[in-house]
Amino acid sequence: MRRSFQFGVLALSLIILSSRSMAGEPALTFTGGIVSDITNDTVVGWRFTADAAVTVDALGMYDTDGDGFRTATEVGLWDINGALLATASVTSADPIDAGFRFSPIAPLRLTAGQDYVVAGTLNADTDGDNYVYNVQATTVSGITFVDSRAIDTSTLQFPTSFLGNRQGWFGGNISVVPEPNTFALAGVSVLAMACRRRRN
């Protein structure tokens, strides 16, 4: 009876550990940089390589002062050929993480070895939104920053202008769901074997 209780506690602990590892996190975070006013309506973001198969669960936009957006901003995720894979409307009510506000999307699996572009709209006016450039960016495991992208337009479009590989112009972002915790999976396997032995 006592051993069964111990197995139960171990199983519950492993489930909790595994579920915590599945929370989405910003694919890119940064420090420093220069804040710039928007002089033209623009779509701004970045290109990245999915070094591993990862799942995107939200699209986000950088909120410079953390005080929200003048209007909702549209964020898109494209493959490198410009095919639109997902969109989200990000508002001031969306939760903020590392300076980015994120709006959830249906989980989207990215293919390892493929390049993608994420970008969002910013509106030009004296009280409008800003972007940040020349930052020191860090990406999560499985994502590699390639270059910055933009296009002057008031509607969400694939950003074709190359702004250089200095990190970066922000802009849009994705939230990535980490792969299941390796330790938790190994623990579940050990637990399953122990239960099988106990039955035998």
PDB file of C-alpha atoms in Angstrom, residues 45-188:
ATOM      1  CA  GLY A  45       9.949  41.750 -37.989  1.00  0.00           C
ATOM      2  CA  TRP A  46      12.661  39.171 -38.535  1.00  0.00           C
ATOM      3  CA  ARG A  47      13.629  36.029 -40.362  1.00  0.00           C
ATOM      4  CA  PHE A  48      14.710  32.929 -38.480  1.00  0.00           C
ATOM      5  CA  THR A  49      15.685  29.319 -38.995  1.00  0.00           C
ATOM      6  CA  ALA A  50      13.908  26.528 -37.138  1.00  0.00           C
ATOM      7  CA  ASP A  51      16.912  24.378 -36.225  1.00  0.00           C
ATOM      8  CA  ALA A  52      14.548  21.802 -34.746  1.00  0.00           C
ATOM      9  CA  ALA A  53      10.870  21.019 -35.161  1.00  0.00           C
ATOM     10  CA  VAL A  54       9.141  23.449 -32.782  1.00  0.00           C
ATOM     11  CA  THR A  55       5.529  24.370 -32.079  1.00  0.00           C
ATOM     12  CA  VAL A  56       4.309  27.971 -32.168  1.00  0.00           C
ATOM     13  CA  ASP A  57       1.338  28.693 -29.880  1.00  0.00           C
ATOM     14  CA  ALA A  58       1.080  32.506 -30.112  1.00  0.00           C
ATOM     15  CA  LEU A  59       2.143  35.512 -32.174  1.00  0.00           C
ATOM     16  CA  GLY A  60       3.291  38.705 -30.499  1.00  0.00           C
ATOM     17  CA  MET A  61       4.305  42.320 -30.973  1.00  0.00           C
ATOM     18  CA  TYR A  62       6.779  44.381 -28.972  1.00  0.00           C
ATOM     19  CA  ASP A  63       5.140  46.989 -26.736  1.00  0.00           C
ATOM     20  CA  THR A  64       7.887  49.586 -26.332  1.00  0.00           C
ATOM     21  CA  ASP A  65       6.686  51.259 -23.133  1.00  0.00           C
ATOM     22  CA  GLY A  66       4.461  48.472 -21.885  1.00  0.00           C
ATOM     23  CA  ASP A  67       1.484  50.819 -22.159  1.00  0.00           C
ATOM     24  CA  GLY A  68      -0.347  49.094 -24.992  1.00  0.00           C
ATOM     25  CA  PHE A  69      -0.913  49.915 -28.655  1.00  0.00           C
ATOM     26  CA  ARG A  70      -2.813  52.815 -30.217  1.00  0.00           C
ATOM     27  CA  THR A  71      -4.818  50.278 -32.204  1.00  0.00           C
ATOM     28  CA  ALA A  72      -4.697  46.493 -32.523  1.00  0.00           C
ATOM     29  CA  THR A  73      -1.621  45.341 -34.418  1.00  0.00           C
ATOM     30  CA  GLU A  74      -1.763  42.482 -36.905  1.00  0.00           C
ATOM     31  CA  VAL A  75       1.040  39.926 -36.751  1.00  0.00           C
ATOM     32  CA  GLY A  76       1.791  37.294 -39.377  1.00  0.00           C
ATOM     33  CA  LEU A  77       3.997  34.233 -39.705  1.00  0.00           C
ATOM     34  CA  TRP A  78       5.156  33.252 -43.211  1.00  0.00           C
ATOM     35  CA  ASP A  79       7.361  30.614 -44.734  1.00  0.00           C
ATOM     36  CA  ILE A  80      10.405  31.948 -46.572  1.00  0.00           C
ATOM     37  CA  ASN A  81       8.508  31.941 -49.874  1.00  0.00           C
ATOM     38  CA  GLY A  82       5.904  34.358 -48.505  1.00  0.00           C
ATOM     39  CA  ALA A  83       3.081  31.890 -47.865  1.00  0.00           C
ATOM     40  CA  LEU A  84       1.087  33.137 -44.864  1.00  0.00           C
ATOM     41  CA  LEU A  85       0.873  30.376 -42.228  1.00  0.00           C
ATOM     42  CA  ALA A  86      -0.848  32.149 -39.322  1.00  0.00           C
ATOM     43  CA  THR A  87      -2.098  35.572 -38.206  1.00  0.00           C
ATOM     44  CA  ALA A  88      -3.140  37.130 -34.917  1.00  0.00           C
ATOM     45  CA  SER A  89      -4.583  40.445 -33.834  1.00  0.00           C
ATOM     46  CA  VAL A  90      -2.569  41.635 -30.825  1.00  0.00           C
ATOM     47  CA  THR A  91      -4.170  44.194 -28.517  1.00  0.00           C
ATOM     48  CA  SER A  92      -3.299  46.096 -25.368  1.00  0.00           C
ATOM     49  CA  ALA A  93      -5.351  43.551 -23.390  1.00  0.00           C
ATOM     50  CA  ASP A  94      -3.089  40.645 -24.371  1.00  0.00           C
ATOM     51  CA  PRO A  95      -0.582  39.418 -21.754  1.00  0.00           C
ATOM     52  CA  ILE A  96       2.968  40.746 -21.929  1.00  0.00           C
ATOM     53  CA  ASP A  97       6.119  38.629 -21.680  1.00  0.00           C
ATOM     54  CA  ALA A  98       9.646  40.049 -22.069  1.00  0.00           C
ATOM     55  CA  GLY A  99       8.122  43.227 -23.524  1.00  0.00           C
ATOM     56  CA  PHE A 100       6.048  41.410 -26.166  1.00  0.00           C
ATOM     57  CA  ARG A 101       2.257  41.087 -26.041  1.00  0.00           C
ATOM     58  CA  PHE A 102       1.083  37.698 -27.319  1.00  0.00           C
ATOM     59  CA  SER A 103      -2.200  36.531 -28.832  1.00  0.00           C
ATOM     60  CA  PRO A 104      -2.751  32.748 -29.050  1.00  0.00           C
ATOM     61  CA  ILE A 105      -3.088  30.836 -32.326  1.00  0.00           C
ATOM     62  CA  ALA A 106      -3.894  27.223 -33.140  1.00  0.00           C
ATOM     63  CA  PRO A 107      -0.637  25.318 -32.451  1.00  0.00           C
ATOM     64  CA  LEU A 108       1.547  25.341 -35.565  1.00  0.00           C
ATOM     65  CA  ARG A 109       4.458  22.933 -36.012  1.00  0.00           C
ATOM     66  CA  LEU A 110       7.497  24.401 -37.810  1.00  0.00           C
ATOM     67  CA  THR A 111       9.715  22.141 -39.884  1.00  0.00           C
ATOM     68  CA  ALA A 112      13.330  21.668 -38.836  1.00  0.00           C
ATOM     69  CA  GLY A 113      15.803  23.222 -41.263  1.00  0.00           C
ATOM     70  CA  GLN A 114      13.285  25.679 -42.758  1.00  0.00           C
ATOM     71  CA  ASP A 115      13.340  29.487 -42.615  1.00  0.00           C
ATOM     72  CA  TYR A 116      10.357  31.610 -41.566  1.00  0.00           C
ATOM     73  CA  VAL A 117       9.489  35.298 -41.134  1.00  0.00           C
ATOM     74  CA  VAL A 118       7.405  36.857 -38.361  1.00  0.00           C
ATOM     75  CA  ALA A 119       6.360  40.514 -38.513  1.00  0.00           C
ATOM     76  CA  GLY A 120       3.618  42.896 -37.415  1.00  0.00           C
ATOM     77  CA  THR A 121       2.048  46.226 -38.339  1.00  0.00           C
ATOM     78  CA  LEU A 122       2.940  49.545 -36.733  1.00  0.00           C
ATOM     79  CA  ASN A 123       1.004  52.763 -37.340  1.00  0.00           C
ATOM     80  CA  ALA A 124       2.595  56.155 -37.890  1.00  0.00           C
ATOM     81  CA  ASP A 125       1.332  59.147 -35.945  1.00  0.00           C
ATOM     82  CA  THR A 126       2.714  61.433 -33.272  1.00  0.00           C
ATOM     83  CA  ASP A 127       1.223  59.301 -30.489  1.00  0.00           C
ATOM     84  CA  GLY A 128       1.734  56.022 -32.268  1.00  0.00           C
ATOM     85  CA  ASP A 129       3.806  52.948 -31.642  1.00  0.00           C
ATOM     86  CA  ASN A 130       7.568  52.551 -31.880  1.00  0.00           C
ATOM     87  CA  TYR A 131      10.084  49.921 -32.837  1.00  0.00           C
ATOM     88  CA  VAL A 132      13.490  49.117 -31.364  1.00  0.00           C
ATOM     89  CA  TYR A 133      16.652  48.439 -33.384  1.00  0.00           C
ATOM     90  CA  ASN A 134      20.315  47.557 -32.864  1.00  0.00           C
ATOM     91  CA  VAL A 135      19.510  45.304 -29.923  1.00  0.00           C
ATOM     92  CA  GLN A 136      21.368  42.405 -28.376  1.00  0.00           C
ATOM     93  CA  ALA A 137      19.044  39.506 -29.111  1.00  0.00           C
ATOM     94  CA  THR A 138      18.884  36.023 -27.624  1.00  0.00           C
ATOM     95  CA  THR A 139      16.834  33.169 -29.056  1.00  0.00           C
ATOM     96  CA  VAL A 140      15.568  29.974 -27.472  1.00  0.00           C
ATOM     97  CA  SER A 141      17.000  26.583 -28.356  1.00  0.00           C
ATOM     98  CA  GLY A 142      15.841  25.500 -31.811  1.00  0.00           C
ATOM     99  CA  ILE A 143      15.529  29.047 -33.219  1.00  0.00           C
ATOM    100  CA  THR A 144      18.314  31.035 -34.942  1.00  0.00           C
ATOM    101  CA  PHE A 145      18.007  34.722 -35.854  1.00  0.00           C
ATOM    102  CA  VAL A 146      18.894  35.331 -39.529  1.00  0.00           C
ATOM    103  CA  ASP A 147      18.067  38.944 -40.428  1.00  0.00           C
ATOM    104  CA  SER A 148      15.628  41.816 -39.939  1.00  0.00           C
ATOM    105  CA  ARG A 149      12.767  42.507 -42.355  1.00  0.00           C
ATOM    106  CA  ALA A 150      10.342  45.364 -43.072  1.00  0.00           C
ATOM    107  CA  ILE A 151       8.020  46.828 -45.670  1.00  0.00           C
ATOM    108  CA  ASP A 152       6.283  50.233 -45.705  1.00  0.00           C
ATOM    109  CA  THR A 153       2.562  49.461 -45.824  1.00  0.00           C
ATOM    110  CA  SER A 154      -0.520  49.936 -43.675  1.00  0.00           C
ATOM    111  CA  THR A 155      -1.708  46.350 -44.174  1.00  0.00           C
ATOM    112  CA  LEU A 156      -0.159  43.067 -43.100  1.00  0.00           C
ATOM    113  CA  GLN A 157       2.146  41.916 -45.894  1.00  0.00           C
ATOM    114  CA  PHE A 158       5.215  39.714 -46.225  1.00  0.00           C
ATOM    115  CA  PRO A 159       8.181  42.010 -45.421  1.00  0.00           C
ATOM    116  CA  THR A 160      10.549  41.838 -48.375  1.00  0.00           C
ATOM    117  CA  SER A 161      13.023  44.598 -47.466  1.00  0.00           C
ATOM    118  CA  PHE A 162      16.238  43.288 -45.914  1.00  0.00           C
ATOM    119  CA  LEU A 163      17.387  45.517 -43.042  1.00  0.00           C
ATOM    120  CA  GLY A 164      20.639  43.711 -42.330  1.00  0.00           C
ATOM    121  CA  ASN A 165      21.708  41.021 -39.951  1.00  0.00           C
ATOM    122  CA  ARG A 166      22.446  43.341 -37.060  1.00  0.00           C
ATOM    123  CA  GLN A 167      19.971  42.273 -34.421  1.00  0.00           C
ATOM    124  CA  GLY A 168      17.271  43.539 -35.028  1.00  0.00           C
ATOM    125  CA  TRP A 169      14.089  45.562 -35.640  1.00  0.00           C
ATOM    126  CA  PHE A 170      11.216  44.667 -33.294  1.00  0.00           C
ATOM    127  CA  GLY A 171       8.625  44.094 -34.137  1.00  0.00           C
ATOM    128  CA  GLY A 172       6.894  40.785 -34.232  1.00  0.00           C
ATOM    129  CA  ASN A 173       7.700  37.617 -32.316  1.00  0.00           C
ATOM    130  CA  ILE A 174       6.514  34.058 -31.825  1.00  0.00           C
ATOM    131  CA  SER A 175       5.867  32.061 -28.674  1.00  0.00           C
ATOM    132  CA  VAL A 176       7.446  28.608 -28.815  1.00  0.00           C
ATOM    133  CA  VAL A 177       6.322  25.570 -26.828  1.00  0.00           C
ATOM    134  CA  PRO A 178       9.381  23.696 -25.503  1.00  0.00           C
ATOM    135  CA  GLU A 179       9.732  20.027 -26.301  1.00  0.00           C
ATOM    136  CA  PRO A 180       8.504  17.702 -23.504  1.00  0.00           C
ATOM    137  CA  ASN A 181      10.888  17.633 -20.575  1.00  0.00           C
ATOM    138  CA  THR A 182      13.404  14.820 -21.144  1.00  0.00           C
ATOM    139  CA  PHE A 183      13.733  14.111 -17.438  1.00  0.00           C
ATOM    140  CA  ALA A 184       9.964  13.826 -17.034  1.00  0.00           C
ATOM    141  CA  LEU A 185       9.674  11.448 -19.976  1.00  0.00           C
ATOM    142  CA  ALA A 186      12.503   9.288 -18.648  1.00  0.00           C
ATOM    143  CA  GLY A 187      10.856   9.257 -15.217  1.00  0.00           C
ATOM    144  CA  VAL A 188       7.528   8.141 -16.668  1.00  0.00           C
TER     145      VAL A 188
END
